[in-house]
PDB file of C-alpha atoms and ligand atoms in Angstrom:
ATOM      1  CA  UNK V   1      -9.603  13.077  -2.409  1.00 85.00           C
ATOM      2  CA  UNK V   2      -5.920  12.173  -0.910  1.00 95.00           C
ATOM      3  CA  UNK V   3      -4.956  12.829   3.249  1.00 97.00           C
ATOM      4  CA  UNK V   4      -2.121  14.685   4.156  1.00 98.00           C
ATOM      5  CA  UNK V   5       0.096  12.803   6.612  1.00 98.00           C
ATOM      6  CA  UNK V   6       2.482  14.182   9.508  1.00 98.00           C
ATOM      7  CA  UNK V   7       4.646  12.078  11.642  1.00 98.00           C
ATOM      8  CA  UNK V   8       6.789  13.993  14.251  1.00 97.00           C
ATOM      9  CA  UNK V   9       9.640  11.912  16.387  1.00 97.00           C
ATOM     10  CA  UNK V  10       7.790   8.775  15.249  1.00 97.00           C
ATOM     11  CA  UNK V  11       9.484   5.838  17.218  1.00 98.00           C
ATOM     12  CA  UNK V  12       8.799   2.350  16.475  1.00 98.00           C
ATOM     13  CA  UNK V  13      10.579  -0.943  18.785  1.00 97.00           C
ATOM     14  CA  UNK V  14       9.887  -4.775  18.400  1.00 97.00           C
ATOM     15  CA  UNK V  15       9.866  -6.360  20.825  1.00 95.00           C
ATOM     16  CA  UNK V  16      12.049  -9.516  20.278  1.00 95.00           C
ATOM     17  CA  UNK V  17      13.904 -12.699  22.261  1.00 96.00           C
ATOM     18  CA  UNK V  18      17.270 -10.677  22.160  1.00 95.00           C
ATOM     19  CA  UNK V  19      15.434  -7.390  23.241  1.00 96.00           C
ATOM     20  CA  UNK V  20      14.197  -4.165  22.093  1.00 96.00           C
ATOM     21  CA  UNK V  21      15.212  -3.567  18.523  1.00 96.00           C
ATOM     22  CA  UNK V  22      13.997   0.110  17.794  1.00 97.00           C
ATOM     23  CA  UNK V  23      13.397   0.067  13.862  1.00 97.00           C
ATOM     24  CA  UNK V  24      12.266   4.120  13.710  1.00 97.00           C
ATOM     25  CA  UNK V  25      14.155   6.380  15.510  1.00 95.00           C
ATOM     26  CA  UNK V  26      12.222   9.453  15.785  1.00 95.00           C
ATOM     27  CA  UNK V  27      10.786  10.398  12.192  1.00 97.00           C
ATOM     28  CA  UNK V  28       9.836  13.379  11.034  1.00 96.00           C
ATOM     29  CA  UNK V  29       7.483  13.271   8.003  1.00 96.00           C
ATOM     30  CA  UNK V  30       5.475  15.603   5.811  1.00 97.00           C
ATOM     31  CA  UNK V  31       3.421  14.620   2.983  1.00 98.00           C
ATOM     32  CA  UNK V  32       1.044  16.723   0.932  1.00 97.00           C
ATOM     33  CA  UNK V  33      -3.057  15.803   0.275  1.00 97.00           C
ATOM     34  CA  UNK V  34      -2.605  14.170  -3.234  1.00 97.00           C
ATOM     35  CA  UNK V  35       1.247  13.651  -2.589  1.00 97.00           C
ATOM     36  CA  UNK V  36       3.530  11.131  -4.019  1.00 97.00           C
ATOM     37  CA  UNK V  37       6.281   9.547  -2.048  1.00 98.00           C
ATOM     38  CA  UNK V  38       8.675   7.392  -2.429  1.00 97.00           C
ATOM     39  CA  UNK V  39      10.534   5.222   0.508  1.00 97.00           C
ATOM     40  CA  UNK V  40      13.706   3.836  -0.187  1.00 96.00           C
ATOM     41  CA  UNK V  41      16.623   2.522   1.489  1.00 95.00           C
ATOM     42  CA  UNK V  42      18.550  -0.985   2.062  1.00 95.00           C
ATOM     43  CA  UNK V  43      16.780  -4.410   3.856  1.00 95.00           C
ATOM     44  CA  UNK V  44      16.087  -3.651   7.407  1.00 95.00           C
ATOM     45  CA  UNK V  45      16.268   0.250   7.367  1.00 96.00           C
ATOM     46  CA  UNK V  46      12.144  -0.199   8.341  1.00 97.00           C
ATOM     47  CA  UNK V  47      10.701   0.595   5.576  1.00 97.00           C
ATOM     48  CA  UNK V  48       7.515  -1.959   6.022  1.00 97.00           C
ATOM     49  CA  UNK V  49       7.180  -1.080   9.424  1.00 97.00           C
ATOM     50  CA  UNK V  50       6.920   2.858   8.324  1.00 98.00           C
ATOM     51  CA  UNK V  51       4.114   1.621   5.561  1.00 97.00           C
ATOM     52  CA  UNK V  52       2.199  -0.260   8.106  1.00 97.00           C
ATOM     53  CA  UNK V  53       2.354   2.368  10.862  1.00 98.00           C
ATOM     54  CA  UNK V  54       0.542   4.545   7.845  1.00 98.00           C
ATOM     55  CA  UNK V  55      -1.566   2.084   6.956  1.00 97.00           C
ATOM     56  CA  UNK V  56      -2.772   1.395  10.708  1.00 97.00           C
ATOM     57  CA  UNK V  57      -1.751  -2.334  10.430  1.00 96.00           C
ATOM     58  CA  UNK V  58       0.394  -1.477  13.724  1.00 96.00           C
ATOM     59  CA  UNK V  59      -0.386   0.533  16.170  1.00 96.00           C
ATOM     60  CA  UNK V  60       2.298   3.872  16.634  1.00 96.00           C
ATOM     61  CA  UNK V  61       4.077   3.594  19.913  1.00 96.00           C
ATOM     62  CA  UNK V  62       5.694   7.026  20.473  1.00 96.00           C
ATOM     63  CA  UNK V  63       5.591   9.770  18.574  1.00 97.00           C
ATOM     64  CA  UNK V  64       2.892  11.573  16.419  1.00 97.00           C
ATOM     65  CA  UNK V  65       1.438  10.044  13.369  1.00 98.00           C
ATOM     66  CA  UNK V  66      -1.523  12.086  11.851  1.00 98.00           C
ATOM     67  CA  UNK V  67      -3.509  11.002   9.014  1.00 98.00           C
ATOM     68  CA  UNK V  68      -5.586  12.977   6.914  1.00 96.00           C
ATOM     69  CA  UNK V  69      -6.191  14.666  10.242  1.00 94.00           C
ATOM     70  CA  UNK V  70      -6.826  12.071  12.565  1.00 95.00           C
ATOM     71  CA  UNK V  71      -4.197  10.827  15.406  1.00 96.00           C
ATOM     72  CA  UNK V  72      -3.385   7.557  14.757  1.00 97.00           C
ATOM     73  CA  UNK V  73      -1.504   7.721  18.195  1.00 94.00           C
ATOM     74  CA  UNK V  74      -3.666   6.009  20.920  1.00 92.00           C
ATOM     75  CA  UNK V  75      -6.306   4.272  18.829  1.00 96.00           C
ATOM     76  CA  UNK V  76      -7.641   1.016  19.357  1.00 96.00           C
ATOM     77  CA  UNK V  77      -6.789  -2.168  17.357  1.00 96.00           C
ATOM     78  CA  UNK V  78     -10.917  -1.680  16.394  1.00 96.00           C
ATOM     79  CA  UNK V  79     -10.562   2.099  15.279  1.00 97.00           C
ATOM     80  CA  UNK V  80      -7.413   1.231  13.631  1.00 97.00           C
ATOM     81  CA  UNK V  81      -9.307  -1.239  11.820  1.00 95.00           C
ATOM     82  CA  UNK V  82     -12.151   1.837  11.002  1.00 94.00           C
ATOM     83  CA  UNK V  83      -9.319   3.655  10.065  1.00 96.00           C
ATOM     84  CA  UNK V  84      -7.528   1.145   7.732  1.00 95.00           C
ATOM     85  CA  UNK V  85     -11.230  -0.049   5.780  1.00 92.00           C
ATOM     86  CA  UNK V  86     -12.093   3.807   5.592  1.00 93.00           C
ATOM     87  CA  UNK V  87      -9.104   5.078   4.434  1.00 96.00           C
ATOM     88  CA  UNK V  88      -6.402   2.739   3.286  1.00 97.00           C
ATOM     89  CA  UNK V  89      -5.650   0.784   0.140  1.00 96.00           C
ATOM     90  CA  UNK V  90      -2.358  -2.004   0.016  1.00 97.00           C
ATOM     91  CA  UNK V  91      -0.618  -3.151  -2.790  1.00 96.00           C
ATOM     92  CA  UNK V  92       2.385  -5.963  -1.609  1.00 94.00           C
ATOM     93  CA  UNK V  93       4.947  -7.467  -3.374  1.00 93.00           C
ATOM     94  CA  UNK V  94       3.648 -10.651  -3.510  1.00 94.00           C
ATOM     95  CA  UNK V  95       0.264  -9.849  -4.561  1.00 94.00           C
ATOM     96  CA  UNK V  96      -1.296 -11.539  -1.612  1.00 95.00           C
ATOM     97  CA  UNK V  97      -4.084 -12.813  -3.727  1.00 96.00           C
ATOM     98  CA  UNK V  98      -6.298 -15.884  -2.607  1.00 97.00           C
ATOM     99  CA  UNK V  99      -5.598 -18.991  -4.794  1.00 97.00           C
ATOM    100  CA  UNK V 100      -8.899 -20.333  -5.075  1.00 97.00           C
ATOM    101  CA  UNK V 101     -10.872 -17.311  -5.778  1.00 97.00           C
ATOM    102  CA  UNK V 102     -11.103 -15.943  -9.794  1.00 97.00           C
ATOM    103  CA  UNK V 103      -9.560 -12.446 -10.095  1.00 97.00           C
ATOM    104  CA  UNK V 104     -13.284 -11.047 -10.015  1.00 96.00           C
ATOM    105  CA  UNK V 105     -14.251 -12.688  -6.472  1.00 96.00           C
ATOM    106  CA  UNK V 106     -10.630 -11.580  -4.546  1.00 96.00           C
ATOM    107  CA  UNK V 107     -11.826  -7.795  -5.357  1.00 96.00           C
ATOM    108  CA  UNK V 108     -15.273  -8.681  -4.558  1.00 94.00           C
ATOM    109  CA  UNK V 109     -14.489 -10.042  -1.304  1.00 91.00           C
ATOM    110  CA  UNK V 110     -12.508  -7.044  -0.186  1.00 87.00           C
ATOM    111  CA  UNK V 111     -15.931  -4.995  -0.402  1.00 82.00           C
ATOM    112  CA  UNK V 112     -17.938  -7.215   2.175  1.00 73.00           C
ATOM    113  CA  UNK V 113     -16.863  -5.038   4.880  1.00 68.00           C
ATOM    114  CA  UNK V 114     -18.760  -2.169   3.573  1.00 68.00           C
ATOM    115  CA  UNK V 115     -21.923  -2.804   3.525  1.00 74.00           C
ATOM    116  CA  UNK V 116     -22.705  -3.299  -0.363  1.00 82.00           C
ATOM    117  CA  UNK V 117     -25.379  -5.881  -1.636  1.00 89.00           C
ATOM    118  CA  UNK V 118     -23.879  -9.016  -3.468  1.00 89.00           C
ATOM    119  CA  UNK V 119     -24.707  -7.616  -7.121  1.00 92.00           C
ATOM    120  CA  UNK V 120     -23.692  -3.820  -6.275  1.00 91.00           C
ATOM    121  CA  UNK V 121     -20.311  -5.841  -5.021  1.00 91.00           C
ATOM    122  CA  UNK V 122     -19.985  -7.864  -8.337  1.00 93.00           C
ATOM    123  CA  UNK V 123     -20.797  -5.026 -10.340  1.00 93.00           C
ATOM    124  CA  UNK V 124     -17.914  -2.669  -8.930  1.00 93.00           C
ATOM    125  CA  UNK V 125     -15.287  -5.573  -9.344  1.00 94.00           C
ATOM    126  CA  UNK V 126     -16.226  -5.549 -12.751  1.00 95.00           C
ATOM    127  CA  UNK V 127     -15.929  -2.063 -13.311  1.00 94.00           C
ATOM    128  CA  UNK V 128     -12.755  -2.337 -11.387  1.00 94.00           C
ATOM    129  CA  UNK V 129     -11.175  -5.221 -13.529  1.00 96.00           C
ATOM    130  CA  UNK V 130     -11.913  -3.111 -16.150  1.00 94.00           C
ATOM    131  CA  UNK V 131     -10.408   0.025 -15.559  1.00 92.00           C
ATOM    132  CA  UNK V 132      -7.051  -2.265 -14.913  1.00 94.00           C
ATOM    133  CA  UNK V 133      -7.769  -3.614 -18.454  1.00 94.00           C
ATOM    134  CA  UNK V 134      -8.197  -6.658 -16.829  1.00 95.00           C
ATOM    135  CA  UNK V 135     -12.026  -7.216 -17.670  1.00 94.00           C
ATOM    136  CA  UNK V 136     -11.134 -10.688 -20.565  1.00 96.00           C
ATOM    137  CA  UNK V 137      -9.539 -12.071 -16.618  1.00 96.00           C
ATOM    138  CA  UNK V 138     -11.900 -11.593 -14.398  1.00 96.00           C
ATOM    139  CA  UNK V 139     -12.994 -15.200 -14.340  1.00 97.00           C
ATOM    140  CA  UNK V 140      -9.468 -16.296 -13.824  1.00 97.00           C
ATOM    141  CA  UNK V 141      -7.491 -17.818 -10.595  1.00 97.00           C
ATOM    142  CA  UNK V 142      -4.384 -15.958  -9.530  1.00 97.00           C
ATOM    143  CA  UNK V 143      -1.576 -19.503 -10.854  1.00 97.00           C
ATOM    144  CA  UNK V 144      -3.366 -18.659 -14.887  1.00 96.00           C
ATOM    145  CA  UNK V 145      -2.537 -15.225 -14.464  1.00 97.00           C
ATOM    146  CA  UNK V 146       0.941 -13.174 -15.026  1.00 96.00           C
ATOM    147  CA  UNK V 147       2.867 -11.405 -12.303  1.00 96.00           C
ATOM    148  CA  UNK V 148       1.495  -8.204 -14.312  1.00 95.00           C
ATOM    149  CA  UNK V 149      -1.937  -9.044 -14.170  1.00 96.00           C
ATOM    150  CA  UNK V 150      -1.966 -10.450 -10.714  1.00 97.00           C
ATOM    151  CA  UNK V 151      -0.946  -7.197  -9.029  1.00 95.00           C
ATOM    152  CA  UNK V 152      -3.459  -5.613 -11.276  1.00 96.00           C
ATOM    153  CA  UNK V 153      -6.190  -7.687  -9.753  1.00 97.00           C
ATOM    154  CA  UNK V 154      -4.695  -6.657  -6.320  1.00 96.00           C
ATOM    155  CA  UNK V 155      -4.757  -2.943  -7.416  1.00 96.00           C
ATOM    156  CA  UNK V 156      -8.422  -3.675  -9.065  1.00 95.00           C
ATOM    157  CA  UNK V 157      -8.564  -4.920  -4.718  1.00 96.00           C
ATOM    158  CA  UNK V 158      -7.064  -1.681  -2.983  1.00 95.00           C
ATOM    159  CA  UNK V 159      -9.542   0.211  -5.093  1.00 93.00           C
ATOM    160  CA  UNK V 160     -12.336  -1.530  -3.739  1.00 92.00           C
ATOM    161  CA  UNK V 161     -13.187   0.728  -0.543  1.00 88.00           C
ATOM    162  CA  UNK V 162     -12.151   4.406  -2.427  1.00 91.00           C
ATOM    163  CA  UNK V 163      -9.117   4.694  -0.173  1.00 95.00           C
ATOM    164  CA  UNK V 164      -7.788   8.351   0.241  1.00 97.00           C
ATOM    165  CA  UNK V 165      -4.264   6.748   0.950  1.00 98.00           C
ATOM    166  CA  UNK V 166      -2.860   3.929  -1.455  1.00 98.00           C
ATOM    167  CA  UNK V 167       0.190   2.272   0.109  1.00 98.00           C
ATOM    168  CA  UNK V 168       2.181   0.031  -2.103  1.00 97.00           C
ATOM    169  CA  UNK V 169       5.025  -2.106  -0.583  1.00 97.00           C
ATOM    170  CA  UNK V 170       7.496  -3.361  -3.078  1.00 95.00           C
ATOM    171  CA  UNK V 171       4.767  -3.306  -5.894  1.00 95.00           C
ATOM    172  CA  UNK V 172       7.623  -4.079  -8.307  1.00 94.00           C
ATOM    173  CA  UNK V 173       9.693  -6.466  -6.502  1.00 93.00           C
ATOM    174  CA  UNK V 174       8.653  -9.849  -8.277  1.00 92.00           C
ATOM    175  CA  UNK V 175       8.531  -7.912 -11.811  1.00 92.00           C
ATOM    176  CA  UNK V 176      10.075  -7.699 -14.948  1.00 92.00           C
ATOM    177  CA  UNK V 177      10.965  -4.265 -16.272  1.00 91.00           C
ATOM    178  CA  UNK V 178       7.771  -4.028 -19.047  1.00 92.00           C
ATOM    179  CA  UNK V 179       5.603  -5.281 -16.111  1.00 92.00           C
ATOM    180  CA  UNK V 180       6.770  -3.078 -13.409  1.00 92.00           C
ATOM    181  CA  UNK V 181       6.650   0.074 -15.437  1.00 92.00           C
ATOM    182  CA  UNK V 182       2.985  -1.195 -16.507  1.00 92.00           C
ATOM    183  CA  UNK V 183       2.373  -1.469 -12.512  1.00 93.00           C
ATOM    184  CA  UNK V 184       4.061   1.496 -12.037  1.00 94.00           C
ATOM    185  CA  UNK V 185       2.060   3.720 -14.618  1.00 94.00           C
ATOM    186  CA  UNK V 186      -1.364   2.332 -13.294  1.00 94.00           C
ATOM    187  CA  UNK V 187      -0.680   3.457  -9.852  1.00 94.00           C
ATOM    188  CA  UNK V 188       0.242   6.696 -11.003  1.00 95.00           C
ATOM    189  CA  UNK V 189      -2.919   6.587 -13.099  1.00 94.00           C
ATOM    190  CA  UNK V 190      -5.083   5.557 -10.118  1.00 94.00           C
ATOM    191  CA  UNK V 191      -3.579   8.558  -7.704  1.00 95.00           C
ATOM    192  CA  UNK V 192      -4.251  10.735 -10.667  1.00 95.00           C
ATOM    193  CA  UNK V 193      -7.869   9.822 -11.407  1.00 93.00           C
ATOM    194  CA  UNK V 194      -8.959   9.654  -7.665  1.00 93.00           C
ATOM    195  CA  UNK V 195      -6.401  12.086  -6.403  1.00 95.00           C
ATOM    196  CA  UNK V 196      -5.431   9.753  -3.303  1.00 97.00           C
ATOM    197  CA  UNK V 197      -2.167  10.350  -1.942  1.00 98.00           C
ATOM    198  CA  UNK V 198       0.530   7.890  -2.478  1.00 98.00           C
ATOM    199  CA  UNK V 199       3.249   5.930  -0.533  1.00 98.00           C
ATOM    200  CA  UNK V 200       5.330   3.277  -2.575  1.00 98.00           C
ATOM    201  CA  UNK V 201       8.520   1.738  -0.915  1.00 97.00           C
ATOM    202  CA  UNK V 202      10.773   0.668  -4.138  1.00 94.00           C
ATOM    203  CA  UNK V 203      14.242  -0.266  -4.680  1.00 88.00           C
ATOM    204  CA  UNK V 204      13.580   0.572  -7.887  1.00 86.00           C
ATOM    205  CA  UNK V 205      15.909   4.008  -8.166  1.00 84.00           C
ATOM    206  CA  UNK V 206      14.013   4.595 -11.474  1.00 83.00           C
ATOM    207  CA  UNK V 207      10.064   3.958 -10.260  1.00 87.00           C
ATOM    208  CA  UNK V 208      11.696   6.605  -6.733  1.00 93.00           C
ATOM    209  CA  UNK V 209      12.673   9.499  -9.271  1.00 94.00           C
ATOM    210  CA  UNK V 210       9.164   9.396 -10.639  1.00 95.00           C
ATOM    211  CA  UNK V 211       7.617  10.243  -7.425  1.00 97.00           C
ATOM    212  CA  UNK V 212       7.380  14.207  -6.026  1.00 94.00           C
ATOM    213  CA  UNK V 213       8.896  13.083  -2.618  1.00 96.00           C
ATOM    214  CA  UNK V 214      11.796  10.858  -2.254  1.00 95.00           C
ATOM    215  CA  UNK V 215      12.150   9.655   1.668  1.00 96.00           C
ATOM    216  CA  UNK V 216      15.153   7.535   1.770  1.00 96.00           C
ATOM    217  CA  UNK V 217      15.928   5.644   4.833  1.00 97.00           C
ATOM    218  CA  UNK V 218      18.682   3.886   6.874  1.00 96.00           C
ATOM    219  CA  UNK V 219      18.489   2.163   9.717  1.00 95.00           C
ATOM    220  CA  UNK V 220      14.981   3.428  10.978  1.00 95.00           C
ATOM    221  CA  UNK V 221      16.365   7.762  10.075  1.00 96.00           C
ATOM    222  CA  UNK V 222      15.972   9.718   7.086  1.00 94.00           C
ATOM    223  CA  UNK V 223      19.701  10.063   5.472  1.00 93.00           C
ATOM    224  CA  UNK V 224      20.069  12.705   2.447  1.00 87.00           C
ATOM    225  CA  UNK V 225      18.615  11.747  -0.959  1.00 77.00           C
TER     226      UNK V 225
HETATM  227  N1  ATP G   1       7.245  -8.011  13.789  1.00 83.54           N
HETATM  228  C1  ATP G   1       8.551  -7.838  13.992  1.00 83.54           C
HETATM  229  N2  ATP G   1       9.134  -8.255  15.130  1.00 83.54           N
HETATM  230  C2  ATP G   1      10.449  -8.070  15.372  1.00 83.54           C
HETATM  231  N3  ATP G   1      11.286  -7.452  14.498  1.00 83.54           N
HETATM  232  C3  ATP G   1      10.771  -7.029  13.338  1.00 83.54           C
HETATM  233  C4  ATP G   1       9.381  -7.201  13.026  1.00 83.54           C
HETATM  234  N4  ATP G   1       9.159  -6.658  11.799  1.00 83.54           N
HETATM  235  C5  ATP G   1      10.340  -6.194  11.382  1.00 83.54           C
HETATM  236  N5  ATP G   1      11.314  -6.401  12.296  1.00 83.54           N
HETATM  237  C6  ATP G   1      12.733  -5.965  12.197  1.00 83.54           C
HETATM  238  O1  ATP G   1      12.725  -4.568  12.035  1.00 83.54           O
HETATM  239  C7  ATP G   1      13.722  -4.152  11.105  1.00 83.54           C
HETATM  240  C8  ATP G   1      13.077  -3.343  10.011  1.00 83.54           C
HETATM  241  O2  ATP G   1      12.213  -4.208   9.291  1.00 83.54           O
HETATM  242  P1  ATP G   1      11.377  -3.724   8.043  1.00 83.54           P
HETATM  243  O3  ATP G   1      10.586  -4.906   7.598  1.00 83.54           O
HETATM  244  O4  ATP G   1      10.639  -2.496   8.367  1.00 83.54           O
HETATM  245  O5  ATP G   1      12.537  -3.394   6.992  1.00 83.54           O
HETATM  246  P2  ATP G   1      12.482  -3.081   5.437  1.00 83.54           P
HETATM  247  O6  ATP G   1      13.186  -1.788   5.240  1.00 83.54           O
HETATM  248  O7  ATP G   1      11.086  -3.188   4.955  1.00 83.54           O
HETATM  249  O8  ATP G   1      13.383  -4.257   4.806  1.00 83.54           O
HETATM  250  P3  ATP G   1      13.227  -5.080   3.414  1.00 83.54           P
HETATM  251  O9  ATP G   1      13.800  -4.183   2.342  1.00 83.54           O
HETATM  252  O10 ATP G   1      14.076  -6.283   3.622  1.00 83.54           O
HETATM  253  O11 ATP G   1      11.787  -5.401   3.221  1.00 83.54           O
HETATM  254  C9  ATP G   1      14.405  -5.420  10.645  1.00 83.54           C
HETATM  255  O12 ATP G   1      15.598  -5.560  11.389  1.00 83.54           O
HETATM  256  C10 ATP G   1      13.419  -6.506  10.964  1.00 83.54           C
HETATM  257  O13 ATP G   1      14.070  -7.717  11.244  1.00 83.54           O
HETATM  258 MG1   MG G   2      10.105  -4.476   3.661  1.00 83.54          MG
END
């Protein structure tokens, strides 16, 4: 099960010490449940702050931003939480794995929040590390691993809750080609499997024509493809 998502005139400004820098300038955005979509565009065209307005990581200032059917716009930084553990799944360039834990306990850890029982937890990393043919791993830290295999694990992670939305920032960035496409084709896999709509912000022109949507961006507007 994927969300559809709908922004309309979605504004986004930072506050910062030279003043407000508006980084979305009222975006208009429509993605099918069970779409694919690809954000591109050059540094600073605010394409991170688009993926964490989706991902409720920060709250939408102006505008409408509707996932899956719910208004994002006006929720608290607790229902945005709700929102994010119900709903969301991240992938991020640089993994964002913790060091100390083995592959198995960073996925298990991202399932406390819901409730599960210690051995139901351990169980589903396992199953998790597995379907990212990572299961020979699991026991590993994050510095014996590959970039590869590390942003498997952190797939294996943003699979943890079932999210209906998988949100992938760069997923690519600190690849090599054979890596990246591996990446690339397990996301694809994943979105296929559990039919959860995807967003993936790439550089990558290659990994952008393999998505159904293609929103490229400049300077916080949609410019043509
Ligand atoms: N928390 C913040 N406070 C102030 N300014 C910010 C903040 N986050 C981002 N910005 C600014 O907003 C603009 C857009 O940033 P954003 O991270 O969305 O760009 P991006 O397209 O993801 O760039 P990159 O390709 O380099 O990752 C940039 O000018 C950035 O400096
Ligand atoms: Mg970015």
């Amino acid at each position: 099960m994927g969300v559809a998502i709908t922004l309309r005139g979605l504004t986004h400004t930072y506050r910062t010490a030279e003043g407000p820098l508006t980084v979305l300038g009222g975006l208009d955005l429509d993605v099918a449940d069970g779409g694919y979509a690809a954000i591109t565009g050059p540094s600073g065209a605010g394409k991170t702050t688009l993926l964490s307005l989706l991902g409720g990581l920060e709250a939408p200032q102006v505008g409408r931003l509707e996932v899956g059917g719910q208004d994002l716009t006006g929720l608290s930084g607790d229902e945005l939480a709700a929102y994010r553990r119900a709903t969301v799944g991240f992938v991020f360039q640089h993994f964002g794995l913790l060091e100390t834990l083995t592959a198995a306990q960073n996925v298990e850890l991202a399932g406390t929040l819901n409730g599960t029982s210690p051995a139901e937890r351990r169980a589903r990393a396992r199953e998790l590390l597995d379907a990212v043919g990572l299961s020979e791993r699991a026991g590993h830290r994050p510095s014996r691993l590959s970039g590869g295999e590390r942003q498997r694990v952190a797939i294996a992670r943003a699979l943890v809750n079932e999210p209906r939305l998988l949100l992938a920032d760069e997923p690519t960035g600190n690849l090599d080609d054979d890596a990246s496409l591996m990446v690339i084709e397990l996301l694809e896999k994943v979105r296929a499997d559990h039919g959860c709509t995807m967003v993936v912000v790439t550089h990558n022109r290659q990994l952008a024509t393999r998505a159904d949507m293609r929103i490229p961006l400049d300077r916080g507007h949609r410019v043509p493809a």
